[in-house]
CSV table of C-alpha atoms and ligand atoms in Angstrom, one decimal:
chain,number,residue,atom,x,y,z
T,1457,MET,CA,0.8,3.2,23.4
T,1458,LEU,CA,2.5,4.8,20.4
T,1459,LEU,CA,2.4,3.6,16.8
T,1460,LEU,CA,4.5,4.8,13.9
T,1461,ALA,CA,2.8,4.2,10.5
T,1462,VAL,CA,4.3,4.6,7.0
T,1463,GLU,CA,2.6,4.6,3.6
T,1464,THR,CA,4.4,4.5,0.2
T,1465,SER,CA,2.2,2.4,-2.1
T,1466,CYS,CA,2.0,4.7,-5.0
T,1467,ASP,CA,3.1,8.4,-5.4
T,1468,ASP,CA,2.4,9.8,-1.9
T,1469,SER,CA,5.0,9.3,0.9
T,1470,ALA,CA,3.3,9.5,4.3
T,1471,ALA,CA,4.2,9.0,7.9
T,1472,ALA,CA,2.2,9.4,11.1
T,1473,VAL,CA,2.4,8.8,14.9
T,1474,LEU,CA,-0.8,7.6,16.5
T,1475,ASP,CA,-1.9,6.9,20.1
T,1476,GLY,CA,-3.6,3.8,21.2
T,1477,SER,CA,-7.1,5.2,20.5
T,1478,GLY,CA,-6.3,6.1,16.9
T,1479,GLY,CA,-5.7,9.8,17.7
T,1480,VAL,CA,-3.2,11.5,15.5
T,1481,LEU,CA,-0.2,13.0,17.3
T,1482,SER,CA,1.5,14.1,14.0
T,1483,GLU,CA,1.3,13.3,10.3
T,1484,ARG,CA,2.9,14.3,7.0
T,1485,ILE,CA,1.9,13.6,3.4
T,1486,HIS,CA,4.3,14.4,0.6
T,1487,SER,CA,2.6,14.2,-2.8
T,1488,GLN,CA,5.1,13.6,-5.7
T,1489,ARG,CA,4.4,16.2,-8.3
T,1490,GLU,CA,7.1,15.0,-10.7
T,1491,HIS,CA,4.7,12.6,-12.5
T,1492,GLY,CA,2.4,15.3,-13.9
T,1493,SER,CA,4.5,15.9,-17.0
T,1494,HIS,CA,4.6,12.1,-17.8
T,1495,GLY,CA,0.8,11.8,-17.8
T,1496,GLY,CA,0.9,9.0,-15.1
T,1497,VAL,CA,2.9,7.6,-12.3
T,1498,VAL,CA,6.4,6.5,-13.4
T,1499,PRO,CA,7.3,3.6,-10.9
T,1500,GLU,CA,11.0,4.1,-11.0
T,1501,ILE,CA,10.8,7.8,-10.3
T,1502,ALA,CA,8.2,7.1,-7.5
T,1503,SER,CA,10.4,4.7,-5.6
T,1504,ARG,CA,13.5,6.9,-5.9
T,1505,LEU,CA,11.5,9.9,-4.5
T,1506,HIS,CA,10.2,7.7,-1.6
T,1507,MET,CA,13.8,6.9,-0.8
T,1508,SER,CA,14.8,10.5,-0.6
T,1509,VAL,CA,11.8,11.9,1.2
T,1510,LEU,CA,10.7,9.2,3.7
T,1511,PRO,CA,13.5,9.5,6.3
T,1512,GLY,CA,12.9,13.2,6.6
T,1513,LEU,CA,9.1,12.7,7.0
T,1514,VAL,CA,9.6,10.1,9.7
T,1515,GLY,CA,12.0,12.4,11.6
T,1516,GLU,CA,9.5,15.2,11.4
T,1517,VAL,CA,6.5,13.2,12.7
T,1518,LEU,CA,8.6,11.8,15.6
T,1519,ALA,CA,9.8,15.2,16.5
T,1520,GLU,CA,6.4,16.8,16.4
T,1521,ALA,CA,4.9,14.0,18.5
T,1522,GLY,CA,7.8,14.6,21.0
T,1523,THR,CA,9.0,11.0,20.7
T,1524,SER,CA,11.8,8.9,19.3
T,1525,PRO,CA,11.9,5.4,17.7
T,1526,ALA,CA,12.9,3.8,21.0
T,1527,ASP,CA,9.5,5.0,22.5
T,1528,ILE,CA,7.4,3.6,19.7
T,1529,ASP,CA,5.5,0.4,20.7
T,1530,HIS,CA,4.4,-0.8,17.2
T,1531,PHE,CA,5.7,-0.1,13.7
T,1532,ALA,CA,3.3,-0.4,10.7
T,1533,ALA,CA,3.8,0.0,6.9
T,1534,THR,CA,1.7,-0.7,3.8
T,1535,ALA,CA,2.7,-4.1,2.3
T,1536,GLY,CA,0.3,-3.9,-0.7
T,1537,PRO,CA,-1.4,-3.7,-3.1
T,1538,GLY,CA,0.5,-1.0,-5.0
T,1539,LEU,CA,3.7,-0.5,-7.0
T,1540,THR,CA,6.2,-3.0,-5.8
T,1541,GLY,CA,9.2,-0.7,-5.9
T,1542,SER,CA,7.4,2.0,-4.0
T,1543,LEU,CA,6.0,-0.4,-1.4
T,1544,LEU,CA,9.4,-1.9,-0.8
T,1545,VAL,CA,10.9,1.4,0.3
T,1546,GLY,CA,8.4,2.0,3.1
T,1547,LEU,CA,8.2,-1.6,4.0
T,1548,SER,CA,11.9,-2.2,4.3
T,1549,TYR,CA,12.5,1.1,6.1
T,1550,THR,CA,9.8,0.4,8.7
T,1551,LYS,CA,10.8,-3.2,9.2
T,1552,ALA,CA,14.4,-2.1,9.8
T,1553,LEU,CA,13.3,0.4,12.4
T,1554,ALA,CA,11.1,-2.2,14.2
T,1555,TYR,CA,14.0,-4.7,14.1
T,1556,ALA,CA,16.5,-2.2,15.4
T,1557,CYS,CA,14.1,-1.1,18.2
T,1558,GLY,CA,13.1,-4.7,19.1
T,1559,LYS,CA,9.4,-3.9,18.6
T,1560,PRO,CA,6.7,-5.7,16.6
T,1561,PHE,CA,6.1,-4.9,12.9
T,1562,LEU,CA,2.7,-5.0,11.1
T,1563,GLY,CA,2.5,-5.1,7.3
T,1564,ILE,CA,-0.9,-3.6,6.4
T,1565,ASN,CA,-3.2,-4.0,3.4
T,1566,HIS,CA,-3.7,-0.6,1.7
T,1567,LEU,CA,-7.4,-1.3,0.9
T,1568,ALA,CA,-8.2,-2.2,4.5
T,1569,GLY,CA,-6.3,0.9,5.4
T,1570,HIS,CA,-8.6,3.2,3.3
T,1571,LEU,CA,-11.7,1.8,5.1
T,1572,HIS,CA,-10.0,2.1,8.5
T,1573,ILE,CA,-9.7,5.9,8.2
T,1574,HIS,CA,-13.2,5.8,9.8
T,1575,LEU,CA,-12.0,3.7,12.8
T,1576,ASP,CA,-12.4,6.7,15.1
T,1577,SER,CA,-15.9,7.5,13.9
T,1578,PRO,CA,-19.1,6.1,15.5
T,1579,VAL,CA,-19.7,3.5,12.8
T,1580,GLU,CA,-22.5,1.0,13.5
T,1581,PHE,CA,-22.4,-2.5,11.9
T,1582,PRO,CA,-23.5,-4.0,9.7
T,1583,ALA,CA,-22.1,-1.5,7.3
T,1584,VAL,CA,-21.5,-1.3,3.6
T,1585,ALA,CA,-18.3,0.4,2.3
T,1586,LEU,CA,-17.4,1.8,-1.1
T,1587,LEU,CA,-13.7,2.1,-1.8
T,1588,VAL,CA,-13.2,4.2,-4.8
T,1589,SER,CA,-9.7,5.3,-5.9
T,1590,GLY,CA,-7.4,5.5,-8.9
T,1591,GLY,CA,-6.8,1.8,-8.7
T,1592,HIS,CA,-9.9,0.3,-7.2
T,1593,THR,CA,-13.7,0.5,-7.2
T,1594,MET,CA,-15.0,-2.0,-4.7
T,1595,ILE,CA,-18.1,-2.5,-2.5
T,1596,PHE,CA,-17.7,-4.4,0.8
T,1597,ARG,CA,-20.1,-5.7,3.4
T,1598,MET,CA,-18.8,-5.3,6.9
T,1599,THR,CA,-20.0,-6.9,10.1
T,1600,SER,CA,-17.1,-5.5,12.1
T,1601,TRP,CA,-13.8,-3.8,11.4
T,1602,ASN,CA,-12.1,-7.1,10.9
T,1603,SER,CA,-14.8,-8.9,9.0
T,1604,CYS,CA,-15.1,-7.4,5.6
T,1605,LEU,CA,-16.3,-9.2,2.5
T,1606,LEU,CA,-16.0,-8.1,-1.1
T,1607,VAL,CA,-19.4,-7.9,-2.9
T,1608,GLY,CA,-18.4,-6.4,-6.2
T,1609,SER,CA,-15.6,-4.5,-8.0
T,1610,THR,CA,-14.8,-3.2,-11.5
T,1611,ARG,CA,-14.3,-5.4,-14.5
T,1612,ASP,CA,-12.0,-3.0,-16.2
T,1613,ASP,CA,-11.0,0.6,-15.2
T,1614,ALA,CA,-11.3,1.9,-11.7
T,1615,ALA,CA,-13.5,5.0,-11.3
T,1616,GLY,CA,-10.5,7.3,-10.5
T,1617,GLU,CA,-8.8,5.9,-13.6
T,1618,ALA,CA,-11.9,6.9,-15.7
T,1619,PHE,CA,-11.7,10.4,-14.3
T,1620,ASP,CA,-8.0,10.6,-15.0
T,1621,LYS,CA,-8.4,9.3,-18.6
T,1622,THR,CA,-11.2,11.7,-19.3
T,1623,ALA,CA,-9.1,14.5,-18.0
T,1624,LYS,CA,-6.2,13.5,-20.1
T,1625,LEU,CA,-8.4,13.3,-23.2
T,1626,MET,CA,-9.6,16.8,-22.4
T,1627,LYS,CA,-6.0,18.0,-21.8
T,1628,LEU,CA,-6.7,18.9,-18.2
T,1629,GLY,CA,-3.5,17.4,-16.8
T,1630,TYR,CA,-2.8,14.4,-14.5
T,1631,PRO,CA,-4.2,13.4,-12.1
T,1632,GLY,CA,-7.4,14.9,-13.4
T,1633,GLY,CA,-10.2,13.9,-11.0
T,1634,LYS,CA,-10.1,17.2,-9.3
T,1635,GLU,CA,-9.9,19.1,-12.6
T,1636,ILE,CA,-13.0,17.4,-13.9
T,1637,ASP,CA,-14.8,18.1,-10.6
T,1638,LEU,CA,-13.9,21.8,-10.9
T,1639,LEU,CA,-14.8,22.1,-14.6
T,1640,ALA,CA,-18.1,20.2,-14.1
T,1641,ARG,CA,-19.4,23.0,-11.8
T,1642,ASN,CA,-19.9,25.2,-14.8
T,1643,GLY,CA,-21.5,22.5,-17.0
T,1644,ASP,CA,-24.9,21.0,-17.6
T,1645,PRO,CA,-25.0,17.3,-16.7
T,1646,ASP,CA,-28.0,16.8,-19.0
T,1647,ALA,CA,-26.2,18.1,-22.0
T,1648,VAL,CA,-24.4,15.0,-23.2
T,1649,GLU,CA,-26.1,11.6,-23.3
T,1650,LEU,CA,-23.8,8.9,-22.0
T,1651,PRO,CA,-24.3,5.2,-21.3
T,1652,SER,CA,-24.3,3.7,-17.8
T,1653,PRO,CA,-22.6,0.3,-18.4
T,1654,LEU,CA,-23.7,-2.5,-16.0
T,1655,GLY,CA,-26.2,0.1,-14.9
T,1656,SER,CA,-28.6,-2.0,-12.9
T,1657,ARG,CA,-28.3,-0.9,-9.2
T,1658,LYS,CA,-28.8,-4.6,-8.2
T,1659,ASN,CA,-25.5,-5.5,-10.0
T,1660,PRO,CA,-22.6,-4.7,-7.6
T,1661,GLU,CA,-20.0,-4.9,-10.5
T,1662,PHE,CA,-18.8,-1.8,-12.3
T,1663,SER,CA,-17.5,-1.2,-15.8
T,1664,PHE,CA,-16.2,2.1,-17.0
T,1665,SER,CA,-14.5,1.3,-20.3
T,1666,GLY,CA,-17.6,1.7,-22.5
T,1667,LEU,CA,-18.3,5.0,-20.8
T,1668,LYS,CA,-14.7,6.1,-21.5
T,1669,THR,CA,-15.2,5.3,-25.2
T,1670,ALA,CA,-18.5,7.2,-25.3
T,1671,VAL,CA,-16.8,10.2,-23.7
T,1672,ARG,CA,-14.0,10.0,-26.3
T,1673,LEU,CA,-16.5,9.9,-29.2
T,1674,ALA,CA,-18.4,12.8,-27.8
T,1675,TRP,CA,-15.1,14.8,-27.4
T,1676,GLU,CA,-13.9,14.0,-30.9
T,1677,SER,CA,-17.2,15.1,-32.4
T,1678,GLY,CA,-16.1,18.6,-31.5
T,1679,THR,CA,-19.7,19.6,-30.8
T,1680,VAL,CA,-19.8,19.4,-27.0
T,1681,GLU,CA,-18.8,22.1,-24.5
T,1682,PRO,CA,-15.9,20.8,-22.2
T,1683,ALA,CA,-17.8,21.8,-19.0
T,1684,ASP,CA,-20.9,20.0,-20.2
T,1685,LEU,CA,-19.0,16.8,-21.0
T,1686,ALA,CA,-17.2,16.9,-17.6
T,1687,ALA,CA,-20.6,17.4,-15.8
T,1688,SER,CA,-22.3,14.6,-17.8
T,1689,PHE,CA,-19.4,12.2,-17.2
T,1690,GLN,CA,-19.1,13.0,-13.5
T,1691,ARG,CA,-22.8,12.6,-12.8
T,1692,THR,CA,-23.0,9.3,-14.7
T,1693,VAL,CA,-20.1,7.9,-12.6
T,1694,CYS,CA,-21.4,9.2,-9.3
T,1695,ARG,CA,-24.9,7.9,-9.9
T,1696,LEU,CA,-23.5,4.4,-10.6
T,1697,LEU,CA,-21.3,4.5,-7.4
T,1698,VAL,CA,-24.1,5.8,-5.2
T,1699,SER,CA,-27.0,3.7,-6.5
T,1700,LYS,CA,-25.1,0.4,-6.4
T,1701,THR,CA,-23.7,1.0,-2.9
T,1702,LEU,CA,-27.0,2.0,-1.5
T,1703,TYR,CA,-28.7,-1.0,-3.0
T,1704,GLN,CA,-26.3,-3.2,-1.2
T,1705,ALA,CA,-26.9,-1.2,2.0
T,1706,LYS,CA,-30.6,-1.9,1.7
T,1707,GLU,CA,-30.1,-5.6,0.9
T,1708,TYR,CA,-27.8,-6.0,3.8
T,1709,GLN,CA,-29.8,-3.8,6.2
T,1710,ALA,CA,-26.7,-1.7,6.8
T,1711,ARG,CA,-26.8,0.9,9.6
T,1712,SER,CA,-23.8,2.8,8.2
T,1713,VAL,CA,-22.3,3.5,4.8
T,1714,LEU,CA,-18.5,4.2,4.6
T,1715,VAL,CA,-16.9,5.9,1.6
T,1716,ALA,CA,-13.1,6.0,1.2
T,1717,GLY,CA,-10.3,6.5,-1.4
T,1718,GLY,CA,-9.2,9.3,-3.7
T,1719,VAL,CA,-12.5,9.7,-5.6
T,1720,SER,CA,-14.3,10.3,-2.3
T,1721,ALA,CA,-13.0,13.8,-2.6
T,1722,ASN,CA,-15.4,14.4,-5.5
T,1723,SER,CA,-17.9,17.1,-4.5
T,1724,LEU,CA,-20.9,15.6,-6.4
T,1725,LEU,CA,-20.2,12.1,-5.0
T,1726,ARG,CA,-20.1,13.6,-1.4
T,1727,ARG,CA,-23.3,15.5,-1.9
T,1728,LEU,CA,-25.2,12.6,-3.5
T,1729,PHE,CA,-24.2,10.2,-0.7
T,1730,GLN,CA,-25.1,12.7,2.0
T,1731,GLU,CA,-28.5,13.5,0.4
T,1732,GLU,CA,-29.4,9.9,-0.4
T,1733,CYS,CA,-28.3,8.5,3.0
T,1734,ASP,CA,-30.2,11.3,4.8
T,1735,LYS,CA,-33.4,10.3,2.9
T,1736,ARG,CA,-32.9,6.7,4.1
T,1737,GLY,CA,-32.0,7.5,7.7
T,1738,LEU,CA,-28.5,5.9,7.1
T,1739,ARG,CA,-25.4,7.3,8.6
T,1740,VAL,CA,-22.7,8.0,6.0
T,1741,PHE,CA,-19.0,8.5,6.8
T,1742,LEU,CA,-16.9,10.5,4.3
T,1743,PRO,CA,-13.2,11.1,5.0
T,1744,THR,CA,-11.9,14.6,5.6
T,1745,MET,CA,-10.5,15.9,2.3
T,1746,LYS,CA,-6.9,15.4,3.5
T,1747,HIS,CA,-7.7,11.7,4.2
T,1748,THR,CA,-9.4,10.9,0.9
T,1749,MET,CA,-5.9,10.6,-0.5
T,1750,ASP,CA,-3.3,8.0,0.4
T,1751,ASN,CA,-2.1,8.8,4.0
T,1752,ALA,CA,-0.4,7.1,6.9
T,1753,VAL,CA,-3.2,7.6,9.5
T,1754,MET,CA,-5.4,5.1,7.7
T,1755,ILE,CA,-2.5,2.6,7.8
T,1756,GLY,CA,-1.9,3.2,11.5
T,1757,ARG,CA,-5.6,2.8,12.3
T,1758,ALA,CA,-5.8,-0.5,10.3
T,1759,ALA,CA,-2.8,-1.7,12.5
T,1760,LEU,CA,-4.7,-0.7,15.6
T,1761,SER,CA,-7.7,-2.6,14.5
T,1762,ALA,CA,-5.6,-5.7,14.0
T,1763,LEU,CA,-4.1,-5.2,17.5
T,1764,ARG,CA,-7.6,-4.7,19.1
T,1765,GLU,CA,-8.6,-8.1,17.7
T,1766,ASP,CA,-5.3,-9.7,18.8
T,1767,ALA,CA,-3.0,-7.8,21.1
T,1768,GLY,CA,-0.1,-9.9,19.8
T,1769,ALA,CA,-0.8,-9.3,16.1
T,1770,GLN,CA,2.3,-8.8,14.0
T,1771,SER,CA,3.8,-9.7,10.6
T,1772,PRO,CA,7.0,-11.7,10.2
T,1773,LEU,CA,10.0,-9.7,9.0
T,1774,SER,CA,9.8,-11.9,5.8
T,1775,CYS,CA,6.4,-10.2,5.0
T,1776,ASN,CA,6.8,-9.2,1.4
T,1777,ALA,CA,5.4,-6.4,-0.8
T,1778,PHE,CA,2.5,-7.5,-3.1
T,1779,ALA,CA,1.2,-5.7,-6.2
T,1780,ARG,CA,-2.3,-7.1,-6.2
T,1781,TRP,CA,-4.9,-8.1,-3.7
T,1782,GLU,CA,-7.0,-11.0,-4.8
T,1783,GLY,CA,-9.7,-12.7,-2.6
T,1784,THR,CA,-13.0,-11.8,-1.0
T,1785,SER,CA,-12.2,-11.5,2.7
T,1786,LEU,CA,-10.3,-8.3,3.4
T,1787,SER,CA,-8.2,-8.1,6.6
T,1788,PRO,CA,-5.8,-5.4,7.8
T,1789,LEU,CA,-2.8,-7.5,8.6
T,1790,SER,CA,-0.6,-9.0,5.9
T,1791,ARG,CA,1.4,-12.1,7.0
J,874,KG4,O1,-6.7,6.8,-3.2
J,874,KG4,P1,-5.8,7.6,-4.2
J,874,KG4,O2,-5.1,8.8,-3.6
J,874,KG4,O3,-4.7,6.7,-4.8
J,874,KG4,C1,-5.0,5.4,-5.2
J,874,KG4,O4,-4.8,4.5,-4.3
J,874,KG4,O5,-5.4,5.2,-6.4
J,874,KG4,O6,-6.8,8.1,-5.4
J,874,KG4,C2,-6.3,8.9,-6.5
J,874,KG4,C3,-7.5,9.0,-7.5
J,874,KG4,C4,-7.0,9.6,-8.8
J,874,KG4,O7,-7.6,8.8,-9.8
J,874,KG4,C5,-7.7,11.0,-8.8
J,874,KG4,O8,-8.0,11.6,-10.1
J,874,KG4,C6,-8.9,10.8,-8.0
J,874,KG4,O9,-8.5,9.9,-6.9
J,874,KG4,N1,-9.5,12.0,-7.4
J,874,KG4,C7,-10.7,12.5,-7.8
J,874,KG4,C8,-10.9,13.7,-7.1
J,874,KG4,N2,-9.8,14.0,-6.4
J,874,KG4,C9,-8.9,12.9,-6.6
J,874,KG4,N3,-11.7,12.0,-8.6
J,874,KG4,C10,-12.8,12.7,-8.7
J,874,KG4,N4,-13.0,13.9,-8.1
J,874,KG4,C11,-12.1,14.4,-7.3
J,874,KG4,N5,-12.3,15.6,-6.7
J,875,ZN,ZN1,-5.1,4.4,-2.1
């Protein structure tokens, strides 16, 4: 069985060919660099770049996998959440391919996609998952791949957004999560006292806007070293993410902890999760660095997960792009 997956929800165009066990035969990720000078993703530029890049990427992954559209059994693309214009490029392109080849199309939820990057790992359920990216900060309880309930999310900014805004304030460029991570290595995390909003580990909700204000005030005081501020900010965010996730893992008697999304590239977050899970005898699953960012392998694996539950799973060709996901029960397939 061969599956072609496409992801274009924000500013990364990605395509991959997977086999029936979720193995990757080929994959490409093209990250748009054109947004850096604008200080954030410009939706119109993003969709135009997806249009020009995607056909080439799909051609490359098919060639590398030694296959052609006619040999693909299932076609999958991200339906949402994300930027509508960007989503529509990958969604329409992939639907058209599926229709032309007379094969099923699966519209995939991007959030379920991030969690499914771990589909090929020996995850034991029940599990607790933290999805932490530029747009989302969410804790889920999972009893199986297809049974995933939202426990808590952010009331304002996402954790990645907080990293990006802090980096912007400190003139480190966009996106700035990686820059803060690098700068923080030379800083003292005890140097700047910062608040931990909604800090109780028992509370699964997050709030980062008060922290953002405190960081701005500290920066504007002109009395803090940039590396110290980066280190203090990063440790505050990472401690909140780890302590809340692990509290839910304990409450739920989880056997595994999954972490996914762009911020799971953060070196301190990875180290804290590994150390704290080791102490508790919990297995923690962190994506490879390449798969922390938006990619098509996660979309392909989410599609496979839907197909494992129902071999006839597919979305209608009327399946539309959606900007936001609202609800508590997360499933891979969008209808
Ligand atoms: O999942 P992703 O690629 O896109 C979204 O769906 O949002 O996540 C991008 C986010 C950005 O906010 C970026 O600054 C953040 O992930 N990020 C990091 C690191 N690398 C990327 N945040 C903290 N530390 C990093 N090393
Ligand atoms: Zn994402």
